[in-house]
CSV table of N, CA and C in Angstrom, one decimal:
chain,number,residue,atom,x,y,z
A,1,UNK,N,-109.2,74.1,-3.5
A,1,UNK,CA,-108.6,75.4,-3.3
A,1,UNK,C,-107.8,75.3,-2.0
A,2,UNK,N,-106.4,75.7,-2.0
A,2,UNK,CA,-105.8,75.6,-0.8
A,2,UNK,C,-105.8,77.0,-0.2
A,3,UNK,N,-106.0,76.8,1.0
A,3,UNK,CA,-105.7,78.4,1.9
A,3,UNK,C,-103.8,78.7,2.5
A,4,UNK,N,-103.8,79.6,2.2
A,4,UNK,CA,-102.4,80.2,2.5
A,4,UNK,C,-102.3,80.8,3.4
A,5,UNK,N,-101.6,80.1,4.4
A,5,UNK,CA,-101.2,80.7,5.7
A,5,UNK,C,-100.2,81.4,6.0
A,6,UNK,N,-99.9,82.6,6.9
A,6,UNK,CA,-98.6,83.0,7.8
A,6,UNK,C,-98.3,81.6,8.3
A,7,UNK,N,-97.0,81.8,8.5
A,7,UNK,CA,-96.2,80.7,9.2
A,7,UNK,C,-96.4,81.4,10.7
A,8,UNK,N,-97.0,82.1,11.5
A,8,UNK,CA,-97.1,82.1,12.4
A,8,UNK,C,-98.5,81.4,13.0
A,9,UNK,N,-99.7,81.9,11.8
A,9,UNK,CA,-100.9,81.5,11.7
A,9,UNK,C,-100.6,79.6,11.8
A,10,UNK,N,-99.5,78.9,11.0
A,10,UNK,CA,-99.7,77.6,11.5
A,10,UNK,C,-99.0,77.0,12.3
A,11,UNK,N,-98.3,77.9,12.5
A,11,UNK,CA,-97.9,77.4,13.6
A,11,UNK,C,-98.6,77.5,14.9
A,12,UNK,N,-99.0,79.0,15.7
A,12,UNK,CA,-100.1,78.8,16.5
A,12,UNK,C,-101.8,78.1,16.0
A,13,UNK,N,-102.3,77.8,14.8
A,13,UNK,CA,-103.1,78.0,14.7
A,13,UNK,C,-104.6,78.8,14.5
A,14,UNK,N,-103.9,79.9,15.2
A,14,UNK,CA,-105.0,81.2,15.3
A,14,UNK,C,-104.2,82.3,14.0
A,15,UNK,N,-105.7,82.8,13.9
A,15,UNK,CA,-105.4,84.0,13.3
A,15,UNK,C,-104.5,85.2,13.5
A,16,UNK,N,-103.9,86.0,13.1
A,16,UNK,CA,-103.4,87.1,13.6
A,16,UNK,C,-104.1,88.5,13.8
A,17,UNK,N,-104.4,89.1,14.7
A,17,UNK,CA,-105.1,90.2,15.0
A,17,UNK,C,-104.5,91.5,14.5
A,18,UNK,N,-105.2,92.1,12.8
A,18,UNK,CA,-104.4,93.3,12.9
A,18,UNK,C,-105.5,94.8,12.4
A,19,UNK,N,-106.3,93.9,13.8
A,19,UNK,CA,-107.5,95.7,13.9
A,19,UNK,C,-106.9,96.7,14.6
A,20,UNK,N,-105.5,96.4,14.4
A,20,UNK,CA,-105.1,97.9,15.2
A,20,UNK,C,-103.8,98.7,14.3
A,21,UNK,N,-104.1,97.8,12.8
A,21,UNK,CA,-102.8,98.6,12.0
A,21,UNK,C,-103.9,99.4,10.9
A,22,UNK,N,-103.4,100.6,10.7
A,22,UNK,CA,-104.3,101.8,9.8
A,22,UNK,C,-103.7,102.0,8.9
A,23,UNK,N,-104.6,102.1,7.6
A,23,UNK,CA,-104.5,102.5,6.3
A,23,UNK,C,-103.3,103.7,5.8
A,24,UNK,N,-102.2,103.9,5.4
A,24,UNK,CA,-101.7,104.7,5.5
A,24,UNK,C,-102.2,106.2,4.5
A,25,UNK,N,-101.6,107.5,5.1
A,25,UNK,CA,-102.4,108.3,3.9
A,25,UNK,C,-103.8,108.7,4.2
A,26,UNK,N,-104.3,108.2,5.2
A,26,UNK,CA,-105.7,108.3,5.7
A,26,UNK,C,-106.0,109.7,6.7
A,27,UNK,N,-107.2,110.2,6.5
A,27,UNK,CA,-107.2,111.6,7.6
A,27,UNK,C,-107.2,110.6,8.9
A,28,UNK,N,-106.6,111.5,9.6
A,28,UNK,CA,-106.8,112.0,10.8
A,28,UNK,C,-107.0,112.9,12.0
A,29,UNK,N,-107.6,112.5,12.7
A,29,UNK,CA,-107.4,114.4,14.1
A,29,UNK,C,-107.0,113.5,15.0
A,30,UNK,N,-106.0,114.7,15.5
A,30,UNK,CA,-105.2,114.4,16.9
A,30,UNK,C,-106.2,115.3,17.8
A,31,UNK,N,-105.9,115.3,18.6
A,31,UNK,CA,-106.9,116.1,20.2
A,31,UNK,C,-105.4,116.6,20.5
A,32,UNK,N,-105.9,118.2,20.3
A,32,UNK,CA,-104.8,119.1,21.6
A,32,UNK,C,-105.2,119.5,22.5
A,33,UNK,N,-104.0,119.0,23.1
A,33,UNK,CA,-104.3,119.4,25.0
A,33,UNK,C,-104.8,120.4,25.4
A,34,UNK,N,-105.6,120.4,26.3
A,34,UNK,CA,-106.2,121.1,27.1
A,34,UNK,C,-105.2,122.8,27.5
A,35,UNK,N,-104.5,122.5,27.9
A,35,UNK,CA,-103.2,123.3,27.8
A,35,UNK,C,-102.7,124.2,26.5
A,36,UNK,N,-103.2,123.2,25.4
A,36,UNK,CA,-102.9,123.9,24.3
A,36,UNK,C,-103.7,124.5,23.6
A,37,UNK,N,-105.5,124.7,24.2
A,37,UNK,CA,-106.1,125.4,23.6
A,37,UNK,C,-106.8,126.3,24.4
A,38,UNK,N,-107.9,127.4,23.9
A,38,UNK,CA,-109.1,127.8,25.1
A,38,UNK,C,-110.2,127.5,24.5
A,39,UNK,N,-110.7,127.8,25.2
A,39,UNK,CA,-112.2,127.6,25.5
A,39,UNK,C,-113.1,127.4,24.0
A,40,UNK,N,-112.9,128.3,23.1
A,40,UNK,CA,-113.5,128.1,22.1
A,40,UNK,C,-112.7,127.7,20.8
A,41,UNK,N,-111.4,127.2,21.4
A,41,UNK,CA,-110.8,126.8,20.4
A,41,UNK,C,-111.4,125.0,19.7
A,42,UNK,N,-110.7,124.7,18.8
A,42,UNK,CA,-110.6,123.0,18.0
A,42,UNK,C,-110.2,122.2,18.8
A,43,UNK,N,-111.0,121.3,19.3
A,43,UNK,CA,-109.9,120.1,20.4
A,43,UNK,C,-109.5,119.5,19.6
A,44,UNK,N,-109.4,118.8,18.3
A,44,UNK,CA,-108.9,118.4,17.3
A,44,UNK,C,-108.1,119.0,15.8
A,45,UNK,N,-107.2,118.4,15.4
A,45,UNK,CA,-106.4,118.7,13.9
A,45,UNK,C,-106.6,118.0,13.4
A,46,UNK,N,-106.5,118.4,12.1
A,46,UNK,CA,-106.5,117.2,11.2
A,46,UNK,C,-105.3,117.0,10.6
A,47,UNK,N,-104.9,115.9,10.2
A,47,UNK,CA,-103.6,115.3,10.0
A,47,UNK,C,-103.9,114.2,9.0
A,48,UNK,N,-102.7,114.4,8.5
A,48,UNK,CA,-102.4,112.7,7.4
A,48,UNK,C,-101.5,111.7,8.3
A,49,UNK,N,-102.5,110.4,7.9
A,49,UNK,CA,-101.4,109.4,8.4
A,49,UNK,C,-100.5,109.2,8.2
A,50,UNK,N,-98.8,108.6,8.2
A,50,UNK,CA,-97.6,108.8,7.7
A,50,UNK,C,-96.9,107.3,8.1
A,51,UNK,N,-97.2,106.6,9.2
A,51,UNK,CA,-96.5,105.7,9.8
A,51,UNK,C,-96.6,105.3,11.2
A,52,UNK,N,-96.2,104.7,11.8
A,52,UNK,CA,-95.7,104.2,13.3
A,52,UNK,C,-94.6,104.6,14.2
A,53,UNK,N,-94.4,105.3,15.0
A,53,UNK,CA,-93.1,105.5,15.6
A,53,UNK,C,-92.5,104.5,16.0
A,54,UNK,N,-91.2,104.6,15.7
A,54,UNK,CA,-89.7,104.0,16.3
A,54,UNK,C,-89.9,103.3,17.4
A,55,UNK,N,-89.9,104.7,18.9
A,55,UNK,CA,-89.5,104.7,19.5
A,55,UNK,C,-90.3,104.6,20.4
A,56,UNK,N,-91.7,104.3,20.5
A,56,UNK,CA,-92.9,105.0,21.2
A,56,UNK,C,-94.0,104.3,20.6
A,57,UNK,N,-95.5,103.9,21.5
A,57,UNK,CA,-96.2,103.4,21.1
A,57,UNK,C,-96.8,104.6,20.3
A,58,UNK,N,-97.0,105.4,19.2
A,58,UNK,CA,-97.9,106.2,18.5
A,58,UNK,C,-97.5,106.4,17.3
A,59,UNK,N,-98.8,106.6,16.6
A,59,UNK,CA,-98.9,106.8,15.4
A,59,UNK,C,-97.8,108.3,14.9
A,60,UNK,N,-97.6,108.4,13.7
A,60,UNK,CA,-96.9,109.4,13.0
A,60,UNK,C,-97.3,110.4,12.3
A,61,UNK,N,-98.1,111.8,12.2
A,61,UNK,CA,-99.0,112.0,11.7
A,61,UNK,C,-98.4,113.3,11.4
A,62,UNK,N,-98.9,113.6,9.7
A,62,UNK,CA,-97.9,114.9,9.1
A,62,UNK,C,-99.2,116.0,9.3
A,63,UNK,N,-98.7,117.1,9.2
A,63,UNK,CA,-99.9,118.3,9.2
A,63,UNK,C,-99.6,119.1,7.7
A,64,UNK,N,-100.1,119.1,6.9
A,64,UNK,CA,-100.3,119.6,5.8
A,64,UNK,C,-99.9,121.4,5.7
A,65,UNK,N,-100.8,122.0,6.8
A,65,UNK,CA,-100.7,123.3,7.0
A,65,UNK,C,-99.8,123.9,7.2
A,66,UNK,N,-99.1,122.6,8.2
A,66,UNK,CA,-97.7,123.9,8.4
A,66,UNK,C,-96.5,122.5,8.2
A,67,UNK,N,-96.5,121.9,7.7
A,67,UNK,CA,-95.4,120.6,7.3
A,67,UNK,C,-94.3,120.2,8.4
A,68,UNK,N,-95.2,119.8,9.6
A,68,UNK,CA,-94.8,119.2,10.6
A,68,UNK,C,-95.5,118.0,10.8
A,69,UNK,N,-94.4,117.3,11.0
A,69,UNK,CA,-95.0,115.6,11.8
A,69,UNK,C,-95.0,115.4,13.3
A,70,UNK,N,-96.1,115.0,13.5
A,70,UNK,CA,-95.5,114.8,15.4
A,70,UNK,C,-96.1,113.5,15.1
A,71,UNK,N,-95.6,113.2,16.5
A,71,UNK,CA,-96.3,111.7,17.1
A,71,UNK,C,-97.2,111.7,18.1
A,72,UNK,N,-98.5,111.4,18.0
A,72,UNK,CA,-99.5,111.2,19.2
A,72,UNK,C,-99.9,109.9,19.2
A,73,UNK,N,-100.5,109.2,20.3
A,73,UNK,CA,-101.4,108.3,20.6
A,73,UNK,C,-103.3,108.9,20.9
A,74,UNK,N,-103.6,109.6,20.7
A,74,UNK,CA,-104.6,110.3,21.4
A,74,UNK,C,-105.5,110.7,19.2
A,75,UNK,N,-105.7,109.8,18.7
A,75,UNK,CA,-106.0,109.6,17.4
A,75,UNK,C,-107.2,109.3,16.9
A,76,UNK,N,-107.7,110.2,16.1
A,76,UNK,CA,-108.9,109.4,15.6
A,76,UNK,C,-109.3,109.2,14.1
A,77,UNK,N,-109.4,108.0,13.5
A,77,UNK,CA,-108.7,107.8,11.7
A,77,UNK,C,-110.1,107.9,11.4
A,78,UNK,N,-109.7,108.7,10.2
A,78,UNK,CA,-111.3,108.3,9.0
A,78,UNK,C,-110.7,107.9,7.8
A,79,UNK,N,-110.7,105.9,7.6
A,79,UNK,CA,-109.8,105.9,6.6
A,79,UNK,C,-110.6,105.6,5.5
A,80,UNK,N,-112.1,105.7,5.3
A,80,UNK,CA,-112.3,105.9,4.1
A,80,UNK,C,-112.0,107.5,3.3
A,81,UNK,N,-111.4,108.4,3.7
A,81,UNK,CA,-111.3,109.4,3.1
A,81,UNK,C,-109.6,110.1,3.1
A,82,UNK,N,-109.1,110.2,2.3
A,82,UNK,CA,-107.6,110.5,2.0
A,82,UNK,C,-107.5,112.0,1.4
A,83,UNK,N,-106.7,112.7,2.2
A,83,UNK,CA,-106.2,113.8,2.0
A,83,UNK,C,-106.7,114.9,0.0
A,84,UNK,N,-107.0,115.8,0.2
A,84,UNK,CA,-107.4,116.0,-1.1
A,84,UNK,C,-105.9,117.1,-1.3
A,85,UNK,N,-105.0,116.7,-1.9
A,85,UNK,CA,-103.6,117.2,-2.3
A,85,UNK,C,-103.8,118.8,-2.8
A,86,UNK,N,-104.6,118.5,-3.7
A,86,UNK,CA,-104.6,119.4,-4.8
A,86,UNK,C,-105.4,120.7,-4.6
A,87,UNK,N,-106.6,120.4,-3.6
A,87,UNK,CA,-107.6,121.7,-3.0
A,87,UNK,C,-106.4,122.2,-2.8
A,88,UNK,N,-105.1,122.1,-1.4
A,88,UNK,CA,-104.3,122.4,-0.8
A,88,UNK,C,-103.9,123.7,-1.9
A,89,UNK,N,-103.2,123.2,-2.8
A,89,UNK,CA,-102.4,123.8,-3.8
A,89,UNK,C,-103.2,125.1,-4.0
A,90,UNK,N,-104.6,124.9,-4.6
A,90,UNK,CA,-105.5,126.1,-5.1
A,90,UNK,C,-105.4,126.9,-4.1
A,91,UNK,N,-105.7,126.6,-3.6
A,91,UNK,CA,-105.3,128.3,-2.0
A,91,UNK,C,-104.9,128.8,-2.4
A,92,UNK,N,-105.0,130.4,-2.6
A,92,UNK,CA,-104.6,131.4,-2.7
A,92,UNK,C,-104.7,132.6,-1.7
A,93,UNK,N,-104.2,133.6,-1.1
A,93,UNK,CA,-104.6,134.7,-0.9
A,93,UNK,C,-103.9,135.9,-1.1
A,94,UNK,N,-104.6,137.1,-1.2
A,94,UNK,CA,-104.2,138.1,-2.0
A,94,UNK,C,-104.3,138.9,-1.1
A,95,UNK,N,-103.1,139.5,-0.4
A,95,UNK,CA,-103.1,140.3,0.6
A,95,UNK,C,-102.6,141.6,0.1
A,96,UNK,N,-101.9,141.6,-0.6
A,96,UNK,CA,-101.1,142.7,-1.2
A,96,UNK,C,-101.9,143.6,-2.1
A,97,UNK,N,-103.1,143.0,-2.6
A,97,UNK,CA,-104.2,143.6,-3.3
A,97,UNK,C,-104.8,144.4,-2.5
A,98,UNK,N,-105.5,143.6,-1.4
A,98,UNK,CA,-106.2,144.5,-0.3
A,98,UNK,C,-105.7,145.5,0.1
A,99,UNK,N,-104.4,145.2,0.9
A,99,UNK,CA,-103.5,146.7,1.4
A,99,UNK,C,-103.8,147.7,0.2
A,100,UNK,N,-103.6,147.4,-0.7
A,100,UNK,CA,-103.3,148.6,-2.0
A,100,UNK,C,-104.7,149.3,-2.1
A,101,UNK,N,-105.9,148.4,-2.0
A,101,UNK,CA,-107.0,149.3,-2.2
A,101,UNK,C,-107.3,150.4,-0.6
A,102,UNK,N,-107.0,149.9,0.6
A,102,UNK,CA,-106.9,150.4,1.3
A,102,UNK,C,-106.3,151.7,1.7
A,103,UNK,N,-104.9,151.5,1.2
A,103,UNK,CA,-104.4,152.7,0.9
A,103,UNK,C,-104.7,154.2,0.3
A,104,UNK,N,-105.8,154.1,-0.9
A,104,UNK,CA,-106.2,155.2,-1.9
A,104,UNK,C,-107.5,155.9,-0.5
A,105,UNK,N,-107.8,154.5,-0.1
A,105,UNK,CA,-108.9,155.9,0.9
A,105,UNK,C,-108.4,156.2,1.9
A,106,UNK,N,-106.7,155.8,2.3
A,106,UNK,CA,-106.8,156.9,4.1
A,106,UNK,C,-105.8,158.3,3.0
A,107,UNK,N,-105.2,158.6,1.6
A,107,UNK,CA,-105.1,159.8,1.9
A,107,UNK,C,-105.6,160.8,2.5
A,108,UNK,N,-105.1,162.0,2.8
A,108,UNK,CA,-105.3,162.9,3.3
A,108,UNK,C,-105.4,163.9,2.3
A,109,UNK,N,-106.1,164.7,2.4
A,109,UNK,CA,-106.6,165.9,1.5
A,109,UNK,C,-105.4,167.3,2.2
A,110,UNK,N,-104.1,167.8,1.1
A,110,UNK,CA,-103.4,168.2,1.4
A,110,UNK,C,-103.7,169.7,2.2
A,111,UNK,N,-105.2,169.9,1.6
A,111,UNK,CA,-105.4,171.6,2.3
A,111,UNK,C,-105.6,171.4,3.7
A,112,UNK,N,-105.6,170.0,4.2
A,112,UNK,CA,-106.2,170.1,5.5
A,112,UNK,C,-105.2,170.1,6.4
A,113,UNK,N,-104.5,171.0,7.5
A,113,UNK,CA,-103.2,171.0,8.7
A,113,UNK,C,-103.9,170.1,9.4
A,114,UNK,N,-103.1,169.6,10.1
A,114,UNK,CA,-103.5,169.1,11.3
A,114,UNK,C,-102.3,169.4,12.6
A,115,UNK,N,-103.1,169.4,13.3
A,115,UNK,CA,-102.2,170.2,14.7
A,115,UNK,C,-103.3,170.0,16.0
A,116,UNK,N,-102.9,170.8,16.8
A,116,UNK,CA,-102.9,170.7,18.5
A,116,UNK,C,-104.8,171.6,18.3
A,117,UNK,N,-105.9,170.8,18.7
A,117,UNK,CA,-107.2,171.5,18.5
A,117,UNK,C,-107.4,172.3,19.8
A,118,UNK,N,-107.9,173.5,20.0
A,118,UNK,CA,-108.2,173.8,21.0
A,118,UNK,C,-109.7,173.7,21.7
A,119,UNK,N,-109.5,174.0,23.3
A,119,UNK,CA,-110.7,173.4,23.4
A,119,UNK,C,-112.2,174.2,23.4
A,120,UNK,N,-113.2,174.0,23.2
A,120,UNK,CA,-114.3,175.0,23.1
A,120,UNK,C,-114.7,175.9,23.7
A,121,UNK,N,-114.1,177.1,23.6
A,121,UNK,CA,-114.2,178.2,24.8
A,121,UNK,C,-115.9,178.5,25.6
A,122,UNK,N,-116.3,178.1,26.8
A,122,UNK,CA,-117.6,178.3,27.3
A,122,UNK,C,-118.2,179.6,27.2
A,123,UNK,N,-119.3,179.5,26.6
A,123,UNK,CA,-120.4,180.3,25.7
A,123,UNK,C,-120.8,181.0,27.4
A,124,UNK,N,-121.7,180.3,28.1
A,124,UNK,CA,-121.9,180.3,29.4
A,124,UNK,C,-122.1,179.2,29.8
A,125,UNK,N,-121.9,179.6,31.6
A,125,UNK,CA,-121.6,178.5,32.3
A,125,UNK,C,-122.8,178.9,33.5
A,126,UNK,N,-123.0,177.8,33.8
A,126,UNK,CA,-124.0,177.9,35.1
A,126,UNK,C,-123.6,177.2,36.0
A,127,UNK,N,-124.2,177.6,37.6
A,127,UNK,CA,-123.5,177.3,38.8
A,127,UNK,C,-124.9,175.7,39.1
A,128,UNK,N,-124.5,175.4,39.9
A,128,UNK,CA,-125.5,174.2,40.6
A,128,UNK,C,-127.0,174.9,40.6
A,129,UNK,N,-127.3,175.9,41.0
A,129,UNK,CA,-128.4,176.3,41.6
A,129,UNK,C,-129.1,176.6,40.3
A,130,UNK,N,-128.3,177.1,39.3
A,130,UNK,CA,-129.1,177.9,38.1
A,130,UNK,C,-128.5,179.1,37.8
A,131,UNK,N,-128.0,179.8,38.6
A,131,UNK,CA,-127.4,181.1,38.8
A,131,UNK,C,-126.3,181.2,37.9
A,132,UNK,N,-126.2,182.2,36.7
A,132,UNK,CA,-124.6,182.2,36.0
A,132,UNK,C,-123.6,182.9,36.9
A,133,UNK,N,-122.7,182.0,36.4
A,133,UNK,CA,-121.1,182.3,37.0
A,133,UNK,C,-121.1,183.7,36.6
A,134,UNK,N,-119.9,184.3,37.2
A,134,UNK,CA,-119.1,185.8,37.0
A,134,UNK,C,-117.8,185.6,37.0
């Protein structure tokens, strides 16, 4: 059985080291800055892997939620598990429903004015000591 080399492999004779290239399509979370969050916020996103930047040592990573790609170095891959597409799609929400049931209970009952209330005219009043006012 013959082994098949890179031509770089024989020419140096070593291996080539590539524990630092990632699965593409694979989750990941970025860490947002400090800056960019408080106190009780997610120090992490989660993101799809996409690629390698150009221009810059970092990975390329799309965000699903809002269909932005940025570039960070600050990464952490889980590449046994790949994006589930299709949960995404099922989301639904129904806001327009809610409003509408909301609506039927703030009517107002037409018999009822509404206007300027006056304030509760004092029945009696008493002084500090106990003694009624005149």
């Amino acid at each position: 059985m013959s082994k098949i080399k890179l031509p770089r492999e024989a020419w140096n004779g070593r291996k080539l080291n590539v524990s630092h290239l990632r699965v593409f399509g694979s989750i990941s979370y970025v860490q947002v800055p400090r800056q960019k969050r408080s106190k009780l916020d997610d120090r992490s996103e989660k993101h799809v892997f996409v690629g390698y930047d150009y221009h810059s040592k970092g990975y390329r990573l799309f965000n699903p939620s809002n269909g932005k790609v940025l570039v960070s170095r600050d990464v952490e891959f889980i590449e046994e598990g790949q994006w589930s597409w299709e949960a995404q799609k099922e989301k639904s929400y129904h806001f327009l429903s809610y409003f509408g049931e909301e609506q039927d209970d703030m009517q107002l009952d037409q018999n009822v004015t509404l206007g300027p209330s006056k304030p509760p005219s004092p029945a009696h009043e008493e002084s500090s000591n106990g003694s009624p006012l005149k």
